[in-house]
CSV table of C-alpha atoms and ligand atoms in Angstrom, one decimal:
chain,number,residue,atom,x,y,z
Z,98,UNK,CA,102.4,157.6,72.3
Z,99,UNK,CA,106.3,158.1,71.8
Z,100,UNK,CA,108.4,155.7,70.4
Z,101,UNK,CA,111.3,153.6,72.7
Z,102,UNK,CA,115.1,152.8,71.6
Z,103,UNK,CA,118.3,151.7,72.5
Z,104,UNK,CA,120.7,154.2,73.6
Z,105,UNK,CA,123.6,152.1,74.8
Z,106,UNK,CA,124.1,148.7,75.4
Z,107,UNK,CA,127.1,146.9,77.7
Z,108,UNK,CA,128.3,143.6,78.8
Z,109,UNK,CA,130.5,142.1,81.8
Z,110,UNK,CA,131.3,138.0,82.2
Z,111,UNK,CA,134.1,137.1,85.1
Z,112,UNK,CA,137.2,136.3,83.6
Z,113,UNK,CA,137.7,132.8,85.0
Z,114,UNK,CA,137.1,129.9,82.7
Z,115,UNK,CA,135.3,126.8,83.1
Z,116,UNK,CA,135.9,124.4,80.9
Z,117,UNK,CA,134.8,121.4,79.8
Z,118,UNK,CA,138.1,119.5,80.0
Z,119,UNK,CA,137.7,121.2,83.4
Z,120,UNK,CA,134.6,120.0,83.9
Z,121,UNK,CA,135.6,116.3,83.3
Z,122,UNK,CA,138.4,116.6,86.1
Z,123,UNK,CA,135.5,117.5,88.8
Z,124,UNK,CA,132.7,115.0,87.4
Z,125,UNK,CA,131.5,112.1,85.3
Z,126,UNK,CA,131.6,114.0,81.9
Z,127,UNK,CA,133.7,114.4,78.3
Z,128,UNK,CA,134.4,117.7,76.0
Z,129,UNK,CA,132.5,115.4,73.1
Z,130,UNK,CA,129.6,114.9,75.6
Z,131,UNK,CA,129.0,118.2,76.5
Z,132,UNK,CA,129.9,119.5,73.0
Z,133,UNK,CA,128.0,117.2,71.2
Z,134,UNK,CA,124.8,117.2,73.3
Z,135,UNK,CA,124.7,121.2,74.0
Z,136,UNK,CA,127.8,123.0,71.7
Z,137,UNK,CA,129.3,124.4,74.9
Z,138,UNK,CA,132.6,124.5,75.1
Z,139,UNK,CA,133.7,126.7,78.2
Z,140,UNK,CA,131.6,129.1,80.5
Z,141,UNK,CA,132.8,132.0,82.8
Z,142,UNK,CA,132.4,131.8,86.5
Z,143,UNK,CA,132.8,134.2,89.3
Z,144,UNK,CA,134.9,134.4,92.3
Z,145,UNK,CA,133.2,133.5,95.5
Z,146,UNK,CA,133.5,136.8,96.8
Z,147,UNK,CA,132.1,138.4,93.2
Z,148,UNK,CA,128.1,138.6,93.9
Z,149,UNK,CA,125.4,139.6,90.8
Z,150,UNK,CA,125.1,143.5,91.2
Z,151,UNK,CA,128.9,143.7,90.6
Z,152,UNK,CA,128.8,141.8,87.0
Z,153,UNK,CA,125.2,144.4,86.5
Z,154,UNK,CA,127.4,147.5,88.0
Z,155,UNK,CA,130.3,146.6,85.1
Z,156,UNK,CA,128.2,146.6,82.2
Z,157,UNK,CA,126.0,149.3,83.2
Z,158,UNK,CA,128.6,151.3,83.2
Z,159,UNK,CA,129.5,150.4,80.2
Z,160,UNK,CA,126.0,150.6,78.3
Z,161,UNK,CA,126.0,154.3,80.4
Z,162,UNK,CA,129.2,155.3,78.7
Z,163,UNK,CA,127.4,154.0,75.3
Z,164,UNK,CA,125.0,156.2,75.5
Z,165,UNK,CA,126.9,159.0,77.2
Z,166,UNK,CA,124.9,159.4,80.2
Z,167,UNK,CA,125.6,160.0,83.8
Z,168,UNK,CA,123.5,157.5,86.8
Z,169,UNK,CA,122.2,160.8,87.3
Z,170,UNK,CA,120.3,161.0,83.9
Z,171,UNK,CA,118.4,157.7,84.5
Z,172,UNK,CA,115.0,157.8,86.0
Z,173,UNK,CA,114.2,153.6,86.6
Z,174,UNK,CA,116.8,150.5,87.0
Z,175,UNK,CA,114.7,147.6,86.3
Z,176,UNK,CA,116.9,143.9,86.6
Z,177,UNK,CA,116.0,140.6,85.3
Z,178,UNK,CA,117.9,137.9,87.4
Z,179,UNK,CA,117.4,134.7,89.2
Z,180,UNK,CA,120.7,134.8,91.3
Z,181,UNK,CA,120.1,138.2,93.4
Z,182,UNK,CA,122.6,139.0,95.6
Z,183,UNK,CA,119.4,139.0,98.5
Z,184,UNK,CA,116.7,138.1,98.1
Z,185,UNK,CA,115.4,142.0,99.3
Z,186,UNK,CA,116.7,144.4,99.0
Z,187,UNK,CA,116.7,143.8,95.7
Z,188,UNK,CA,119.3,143.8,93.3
Z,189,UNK,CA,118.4,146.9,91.2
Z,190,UNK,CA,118.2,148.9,94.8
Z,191,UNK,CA,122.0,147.4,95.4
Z,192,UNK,CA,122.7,148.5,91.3
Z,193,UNK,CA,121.4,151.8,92.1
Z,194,UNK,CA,123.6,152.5,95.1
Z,195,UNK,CA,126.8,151.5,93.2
Z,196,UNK,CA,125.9,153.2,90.4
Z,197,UNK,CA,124.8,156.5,92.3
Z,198,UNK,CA,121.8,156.6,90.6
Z,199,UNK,CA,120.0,159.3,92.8
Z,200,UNK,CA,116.9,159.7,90.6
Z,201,UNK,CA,116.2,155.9,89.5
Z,202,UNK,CA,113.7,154.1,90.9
Z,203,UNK,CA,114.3,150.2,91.0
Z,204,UNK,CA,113.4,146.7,91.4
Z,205,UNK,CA,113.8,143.7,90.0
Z,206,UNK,CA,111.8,141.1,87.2
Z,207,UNK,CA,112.0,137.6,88.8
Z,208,UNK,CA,111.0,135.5,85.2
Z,209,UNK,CA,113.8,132.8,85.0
Z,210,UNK,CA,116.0,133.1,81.5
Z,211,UNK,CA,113.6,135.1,79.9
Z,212,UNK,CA,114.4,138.4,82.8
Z,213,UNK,CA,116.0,140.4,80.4
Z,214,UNK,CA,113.1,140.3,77.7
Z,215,UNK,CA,110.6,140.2,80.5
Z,216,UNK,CA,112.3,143.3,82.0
Z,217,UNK,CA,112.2,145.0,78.7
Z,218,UNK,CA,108.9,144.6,78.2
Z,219,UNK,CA,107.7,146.5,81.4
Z,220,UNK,CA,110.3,149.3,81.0
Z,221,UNK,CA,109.3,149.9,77.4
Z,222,UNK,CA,105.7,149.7,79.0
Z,223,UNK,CA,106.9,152.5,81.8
Z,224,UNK,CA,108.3,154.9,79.0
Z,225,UNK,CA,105.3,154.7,76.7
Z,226,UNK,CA,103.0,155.3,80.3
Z,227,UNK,CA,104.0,158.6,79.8
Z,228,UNK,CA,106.2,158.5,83.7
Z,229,UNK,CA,109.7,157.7,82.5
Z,230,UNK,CA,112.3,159.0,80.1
Z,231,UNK,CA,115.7,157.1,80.4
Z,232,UNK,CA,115.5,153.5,81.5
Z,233,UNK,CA,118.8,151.2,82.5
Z,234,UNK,CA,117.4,147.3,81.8
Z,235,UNK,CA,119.7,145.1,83.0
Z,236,UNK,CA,120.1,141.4,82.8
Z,237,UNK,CA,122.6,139.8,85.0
Z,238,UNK,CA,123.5,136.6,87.0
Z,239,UNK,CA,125.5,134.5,88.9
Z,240,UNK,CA,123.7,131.1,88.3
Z,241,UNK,CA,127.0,129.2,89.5
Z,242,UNK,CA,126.1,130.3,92.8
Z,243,UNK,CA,123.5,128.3,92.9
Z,244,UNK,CA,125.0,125.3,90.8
Z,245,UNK,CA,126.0,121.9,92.3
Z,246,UNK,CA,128.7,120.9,90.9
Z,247,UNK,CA,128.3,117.3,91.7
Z,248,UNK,CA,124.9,117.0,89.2
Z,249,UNK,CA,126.4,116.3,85.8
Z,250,UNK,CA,123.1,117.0,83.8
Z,251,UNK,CA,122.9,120.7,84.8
Z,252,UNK,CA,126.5,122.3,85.9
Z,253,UNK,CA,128.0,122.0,82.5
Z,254,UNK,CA,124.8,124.3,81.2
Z,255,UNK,CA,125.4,127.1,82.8
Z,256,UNK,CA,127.7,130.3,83.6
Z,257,UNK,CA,127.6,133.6,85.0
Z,258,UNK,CA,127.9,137.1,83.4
Z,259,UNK,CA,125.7,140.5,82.8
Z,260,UNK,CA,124.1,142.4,79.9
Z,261,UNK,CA,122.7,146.0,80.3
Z,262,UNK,CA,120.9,148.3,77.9
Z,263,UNK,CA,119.7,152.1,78.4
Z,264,UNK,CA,116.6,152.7,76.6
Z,265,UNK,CA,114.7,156.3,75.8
Z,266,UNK,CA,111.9,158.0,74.3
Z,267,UNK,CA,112.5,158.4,70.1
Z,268,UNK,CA,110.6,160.2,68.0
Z,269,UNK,CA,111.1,156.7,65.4
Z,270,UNK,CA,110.3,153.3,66.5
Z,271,UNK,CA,112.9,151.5,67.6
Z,272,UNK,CA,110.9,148.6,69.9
Z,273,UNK,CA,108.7,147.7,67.2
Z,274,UNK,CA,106.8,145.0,69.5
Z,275,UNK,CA,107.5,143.1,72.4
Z,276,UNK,CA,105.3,140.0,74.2
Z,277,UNK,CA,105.7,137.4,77.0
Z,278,UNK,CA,104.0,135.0,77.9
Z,279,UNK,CA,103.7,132.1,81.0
Z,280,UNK,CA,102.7,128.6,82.0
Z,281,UNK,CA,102.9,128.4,85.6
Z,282,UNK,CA,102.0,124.8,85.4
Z,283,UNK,CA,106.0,123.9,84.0
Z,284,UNK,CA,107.3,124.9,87.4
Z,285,UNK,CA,108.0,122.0,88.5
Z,286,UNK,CA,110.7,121.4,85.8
Z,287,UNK,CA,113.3,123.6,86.3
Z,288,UNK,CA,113.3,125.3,90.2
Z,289,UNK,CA,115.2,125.9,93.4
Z,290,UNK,CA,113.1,124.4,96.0
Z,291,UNK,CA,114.8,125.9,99.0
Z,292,UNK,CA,115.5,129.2,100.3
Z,293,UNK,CA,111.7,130.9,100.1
Z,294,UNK,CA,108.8,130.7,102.4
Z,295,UNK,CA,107.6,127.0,101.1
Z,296,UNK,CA,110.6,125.6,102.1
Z,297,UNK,CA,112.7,128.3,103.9
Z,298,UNK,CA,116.7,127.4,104.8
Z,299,UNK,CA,117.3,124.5,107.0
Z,300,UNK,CA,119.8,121.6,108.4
Z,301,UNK,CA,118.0,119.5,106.0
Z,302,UNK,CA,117.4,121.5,102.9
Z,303,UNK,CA,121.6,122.2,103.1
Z,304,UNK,CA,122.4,118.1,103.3
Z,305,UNK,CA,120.2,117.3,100.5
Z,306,UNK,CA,121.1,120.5,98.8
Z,307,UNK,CA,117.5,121.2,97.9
Z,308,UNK,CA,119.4,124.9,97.6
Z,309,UNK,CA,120.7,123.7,94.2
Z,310,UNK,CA,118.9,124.6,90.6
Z,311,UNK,CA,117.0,121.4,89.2
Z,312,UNK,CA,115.8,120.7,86.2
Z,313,UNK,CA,114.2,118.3,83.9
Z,314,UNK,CA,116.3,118.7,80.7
Z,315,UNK,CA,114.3,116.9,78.3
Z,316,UNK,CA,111.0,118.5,79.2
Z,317,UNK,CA,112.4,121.7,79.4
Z,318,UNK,CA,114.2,120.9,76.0
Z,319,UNK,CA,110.6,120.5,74.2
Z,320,UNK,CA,109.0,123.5,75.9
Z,321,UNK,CA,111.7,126.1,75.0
Z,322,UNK,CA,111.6,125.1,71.5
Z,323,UNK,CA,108.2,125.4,71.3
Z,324,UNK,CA,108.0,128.6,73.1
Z,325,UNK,CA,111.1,130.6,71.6
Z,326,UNK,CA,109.2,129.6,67.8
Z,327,UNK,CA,105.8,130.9,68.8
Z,328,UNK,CA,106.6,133.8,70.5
Z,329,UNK,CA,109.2,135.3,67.8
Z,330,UNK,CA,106.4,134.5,65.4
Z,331,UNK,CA,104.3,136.6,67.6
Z,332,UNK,CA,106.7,139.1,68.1
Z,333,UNK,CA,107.1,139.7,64.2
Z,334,UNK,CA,102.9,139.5,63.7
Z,335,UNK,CA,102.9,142.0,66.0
Z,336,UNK,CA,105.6,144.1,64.6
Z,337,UNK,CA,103.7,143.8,61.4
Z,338,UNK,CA,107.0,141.6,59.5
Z,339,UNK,CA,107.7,138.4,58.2
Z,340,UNK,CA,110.6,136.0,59.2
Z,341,UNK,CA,112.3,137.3,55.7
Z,342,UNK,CA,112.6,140.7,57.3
Z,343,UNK,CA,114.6,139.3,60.0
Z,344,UNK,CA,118.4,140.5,59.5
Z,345,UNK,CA,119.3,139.2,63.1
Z,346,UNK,CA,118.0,136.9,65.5
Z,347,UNK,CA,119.1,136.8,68.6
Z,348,UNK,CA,117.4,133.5,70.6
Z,349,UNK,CA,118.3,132.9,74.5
Z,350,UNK,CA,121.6,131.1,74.9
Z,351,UNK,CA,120.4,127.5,76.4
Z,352,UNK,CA,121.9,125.0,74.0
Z,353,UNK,CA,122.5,124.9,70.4
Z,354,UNK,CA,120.2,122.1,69.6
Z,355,UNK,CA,117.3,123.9,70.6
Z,356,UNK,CA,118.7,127.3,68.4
Z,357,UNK,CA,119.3,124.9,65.4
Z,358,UNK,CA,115.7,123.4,66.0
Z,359,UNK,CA,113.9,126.9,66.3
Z,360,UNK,CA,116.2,128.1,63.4
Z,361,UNK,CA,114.9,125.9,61.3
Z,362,UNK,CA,111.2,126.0,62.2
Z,363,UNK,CA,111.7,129.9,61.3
Z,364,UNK,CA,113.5,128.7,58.1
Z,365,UNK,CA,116.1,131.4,58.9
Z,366,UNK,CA,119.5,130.6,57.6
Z,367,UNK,CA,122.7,130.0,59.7
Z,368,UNK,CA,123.9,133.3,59.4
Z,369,UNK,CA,120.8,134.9,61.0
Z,370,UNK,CA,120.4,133.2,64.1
Z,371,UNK,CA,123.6,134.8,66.2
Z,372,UNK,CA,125.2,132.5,68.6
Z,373,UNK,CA,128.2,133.0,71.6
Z,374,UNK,CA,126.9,129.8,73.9
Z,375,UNK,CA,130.3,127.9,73.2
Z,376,UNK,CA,132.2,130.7,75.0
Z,377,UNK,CA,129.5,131.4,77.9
Z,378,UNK,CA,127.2,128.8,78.4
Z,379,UNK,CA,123.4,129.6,79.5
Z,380,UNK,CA,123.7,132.8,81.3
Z,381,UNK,CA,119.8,133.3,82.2
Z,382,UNK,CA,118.8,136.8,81.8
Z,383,UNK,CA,122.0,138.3,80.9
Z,384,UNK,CA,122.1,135.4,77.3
Z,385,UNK,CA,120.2,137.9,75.3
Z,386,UNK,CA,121.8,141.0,76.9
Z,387,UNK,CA,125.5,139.3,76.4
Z,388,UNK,CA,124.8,138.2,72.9
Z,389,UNK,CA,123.3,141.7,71.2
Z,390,UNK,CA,126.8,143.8,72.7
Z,391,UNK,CA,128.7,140.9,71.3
Z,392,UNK,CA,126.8,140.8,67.7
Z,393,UNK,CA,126.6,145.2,67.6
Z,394,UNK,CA,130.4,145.5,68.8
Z,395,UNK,CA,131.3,142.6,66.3
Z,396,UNK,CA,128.7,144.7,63.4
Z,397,UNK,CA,126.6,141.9,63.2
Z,398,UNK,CA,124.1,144.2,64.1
Z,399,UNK,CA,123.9,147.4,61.9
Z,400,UNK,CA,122.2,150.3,62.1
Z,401,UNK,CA,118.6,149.8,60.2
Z,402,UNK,CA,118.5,146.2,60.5
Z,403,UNK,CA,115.8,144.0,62.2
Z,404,UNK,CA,116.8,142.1,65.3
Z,405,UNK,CA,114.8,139.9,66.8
Z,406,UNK,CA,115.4,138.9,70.5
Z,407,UNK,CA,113.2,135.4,72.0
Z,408,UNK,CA,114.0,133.8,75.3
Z,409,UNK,CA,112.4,131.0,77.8
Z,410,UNK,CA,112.7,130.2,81.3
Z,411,UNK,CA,111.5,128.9,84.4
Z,412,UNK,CA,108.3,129.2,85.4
Z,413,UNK,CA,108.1,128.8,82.4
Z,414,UNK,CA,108.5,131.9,81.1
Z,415,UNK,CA,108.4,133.4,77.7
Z,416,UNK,CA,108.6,136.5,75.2
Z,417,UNK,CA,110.3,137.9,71.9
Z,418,UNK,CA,111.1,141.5,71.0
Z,419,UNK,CA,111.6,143.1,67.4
Z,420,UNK,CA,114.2,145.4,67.3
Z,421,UNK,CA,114.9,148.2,64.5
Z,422,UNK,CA,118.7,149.0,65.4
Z,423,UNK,CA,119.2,152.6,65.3
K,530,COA,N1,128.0,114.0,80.7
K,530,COA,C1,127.8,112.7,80.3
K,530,COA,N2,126.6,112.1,80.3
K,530,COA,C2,125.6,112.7,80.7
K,530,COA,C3,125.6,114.1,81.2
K,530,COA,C4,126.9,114.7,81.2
K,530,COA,N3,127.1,115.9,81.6
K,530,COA,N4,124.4,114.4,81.6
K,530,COA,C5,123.6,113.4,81.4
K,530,COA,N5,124.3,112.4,80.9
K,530,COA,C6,123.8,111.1,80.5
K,530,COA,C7,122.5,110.7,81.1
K,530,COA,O1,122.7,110.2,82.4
K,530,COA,C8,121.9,109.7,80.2
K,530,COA,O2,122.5,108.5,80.4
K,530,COA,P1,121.6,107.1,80.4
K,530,COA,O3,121.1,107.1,78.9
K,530,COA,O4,122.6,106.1,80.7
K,530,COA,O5,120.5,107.4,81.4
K,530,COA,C9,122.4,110.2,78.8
K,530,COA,O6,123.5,111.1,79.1
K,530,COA,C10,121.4,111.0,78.0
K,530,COA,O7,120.8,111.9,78.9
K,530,COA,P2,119.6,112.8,78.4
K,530,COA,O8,119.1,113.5,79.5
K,530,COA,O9,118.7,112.0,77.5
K,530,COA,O10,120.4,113.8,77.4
K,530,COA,P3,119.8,114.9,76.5
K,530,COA,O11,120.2,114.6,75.1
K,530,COA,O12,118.4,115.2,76.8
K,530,COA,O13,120.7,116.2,77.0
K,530,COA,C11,120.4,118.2,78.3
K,530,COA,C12,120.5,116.6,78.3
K,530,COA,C13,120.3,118.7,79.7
K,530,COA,C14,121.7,118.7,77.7
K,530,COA,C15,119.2,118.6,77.5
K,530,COA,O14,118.1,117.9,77.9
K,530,COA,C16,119.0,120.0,77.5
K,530,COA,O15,119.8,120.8,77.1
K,530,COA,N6,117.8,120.4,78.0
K,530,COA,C17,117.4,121.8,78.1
K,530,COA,C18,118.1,122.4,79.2
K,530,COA,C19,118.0,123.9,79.2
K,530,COA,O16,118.3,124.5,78.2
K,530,COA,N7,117.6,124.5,80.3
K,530,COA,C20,117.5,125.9,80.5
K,530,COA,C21,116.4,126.5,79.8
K,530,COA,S1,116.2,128.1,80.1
């Protein structure tokens, strides 16, 4: 069975800041508040007419150029996002047309924050199933799309922006492991409940903006520390390393209490466990995406070393990846 790397990596957030001093003109917040309680300090948001598949098209190109490629020379698009611009076609089909992608098959990983690692997972999968050589994994979002702005205990979390990698065959291992995991039973916790076939588009849905992300903070809270310790200890069983032999971990960007809480279950020390959420926010899928372009192009991340990616999401959803950066 071959082996699966990086080739090029890329990254795209809108330029328009929110802020939290912003944020406290437009609802019942403060900076401390939000800083204290989460360690965000601003997040990027699009322009209404900016939609997710542009933010993807902007870093693919970039992670394309990274790994001097042409659309042409990539056989699959597979994208990890909650905020599709449709919901079909989907988003990868929409990447694939701007990118001119003529040979790429593509669709998209519906698995909350953890897309990106989900999506991954299944194109590391389609490589080593012997079909596919050149893979463009992609995780990108527009969560403030679906935001309302009124709710104080979720609009200061989020914030829009894209990651995109292009992975191939190696002849070394690169993915050392990957593994996800599920528990369809947290649902309930963090959701949109309109807009799909249970409770499709209407008069009322729109009034009581049941169109709007919800969440239970605090129950999520417990879950995605739980979650983003077990599976990077997974991850590194599987990858046959210890938490010592982690140079770099990079944990989905949700708030900094649950990072500091995971970091230290890990016993990792601060300078191992990479962090950008005061600048962006929780970007879903594209966190982990986002965060590894910012921590190679920044030589955080050097050739050789060990990164370890771990996310969670709704669903919930789960899964951690070990990296050796080559
Ligand atoms: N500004 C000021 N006060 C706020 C506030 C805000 N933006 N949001 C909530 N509050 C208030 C609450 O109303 C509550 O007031 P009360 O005690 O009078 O009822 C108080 O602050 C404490 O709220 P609580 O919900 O206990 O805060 P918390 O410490 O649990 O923090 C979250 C809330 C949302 C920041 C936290 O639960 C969290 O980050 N959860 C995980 C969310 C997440 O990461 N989701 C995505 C995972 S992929």
């Amino acid at each position: 069975m071959s082996f699966v790397k990086f080739l090029g990596i890329g990254s795209a957030v809108p330029e328009k800041i929110l802020s939290n001093l912003d944020l406290e003109k437009m609802i019942d917040t403060s900076d401390e508040w939000i800083l204290s309680r989460t360690g965000i300090a601003e997040r990027r948001i699009v322009e209404p007419e900016v939609a997710t598949s542009d933010l993807a098209y902007e870093a693919s190109i970039k992670a394309l150029e990274d790994a001097s490629m042409d659309p042409e020379d990539i056989d699959g698009i597979v994208v990890g996002t909650i905020t599709p611009d449709y919901i079909f076609p989907s988003t990868a089909c929409v990447l694939q047309s701007l990118l001119g992608a003529n040979n790429a098959f593509a669709f998209d990983v519906l698995a909350g924050c953890s897309g990106f690692i989900y999506a991954l997972h299944v194109a590391k999968g389609l490589i080593q199933g012997g079909g596919s050589k050149n893979l463009l994994v992609v995780g990108a979002e527009t969560v403030s799309k679906i935001m309302n702005y009124e709710d104080r205990t979720t609009c200061i979390l989020f914030g829009d922006g894209a990651g995109a990698a292009v992975i191939t065959t190696s002849d070394t291992p690169g993915i050392l492991s990957s593994c996800l995991g599920a528990n369809g039973d947290g649902g309930e916790f963090l959701y949109m409940p309109a807009g799909g076939s249970r409770m499709p588009t209407s008069e009322e849905t729109l009034k009581n903006g049941s169109h709007f992300l919800r969440m239970e903070g605090k129950e999520v809270f417990k879950e995605a520390v739980k979650a983003l310790q077990s599976s990077t200890l997974e991850a590194i069983k599987l990858a046959d390393i210890t938490p010592d032999d982690i140079d770099l971990l990079i944990p989905h960007q949700a708030n900094y209490r649950i990072i500091e809480a995971v970091r230290k279950r890990l016993k990792l020390p601060e300078e191992k466990v990479f962090s950008n959420l005061d600048r962006y926010g929780n970007t879903s899928s594209a966190s982990v995406p986002i965060a590894l372009d910012e921590a190679v192009k920044s030589s955080r991340l050097k050739r050789g070393d060990i990164v370890v990616f771990s996310a969670f999401g709704a669903g919930f959803t789960w899964g951690a990846s070990v990296v050796r950066w080559q």
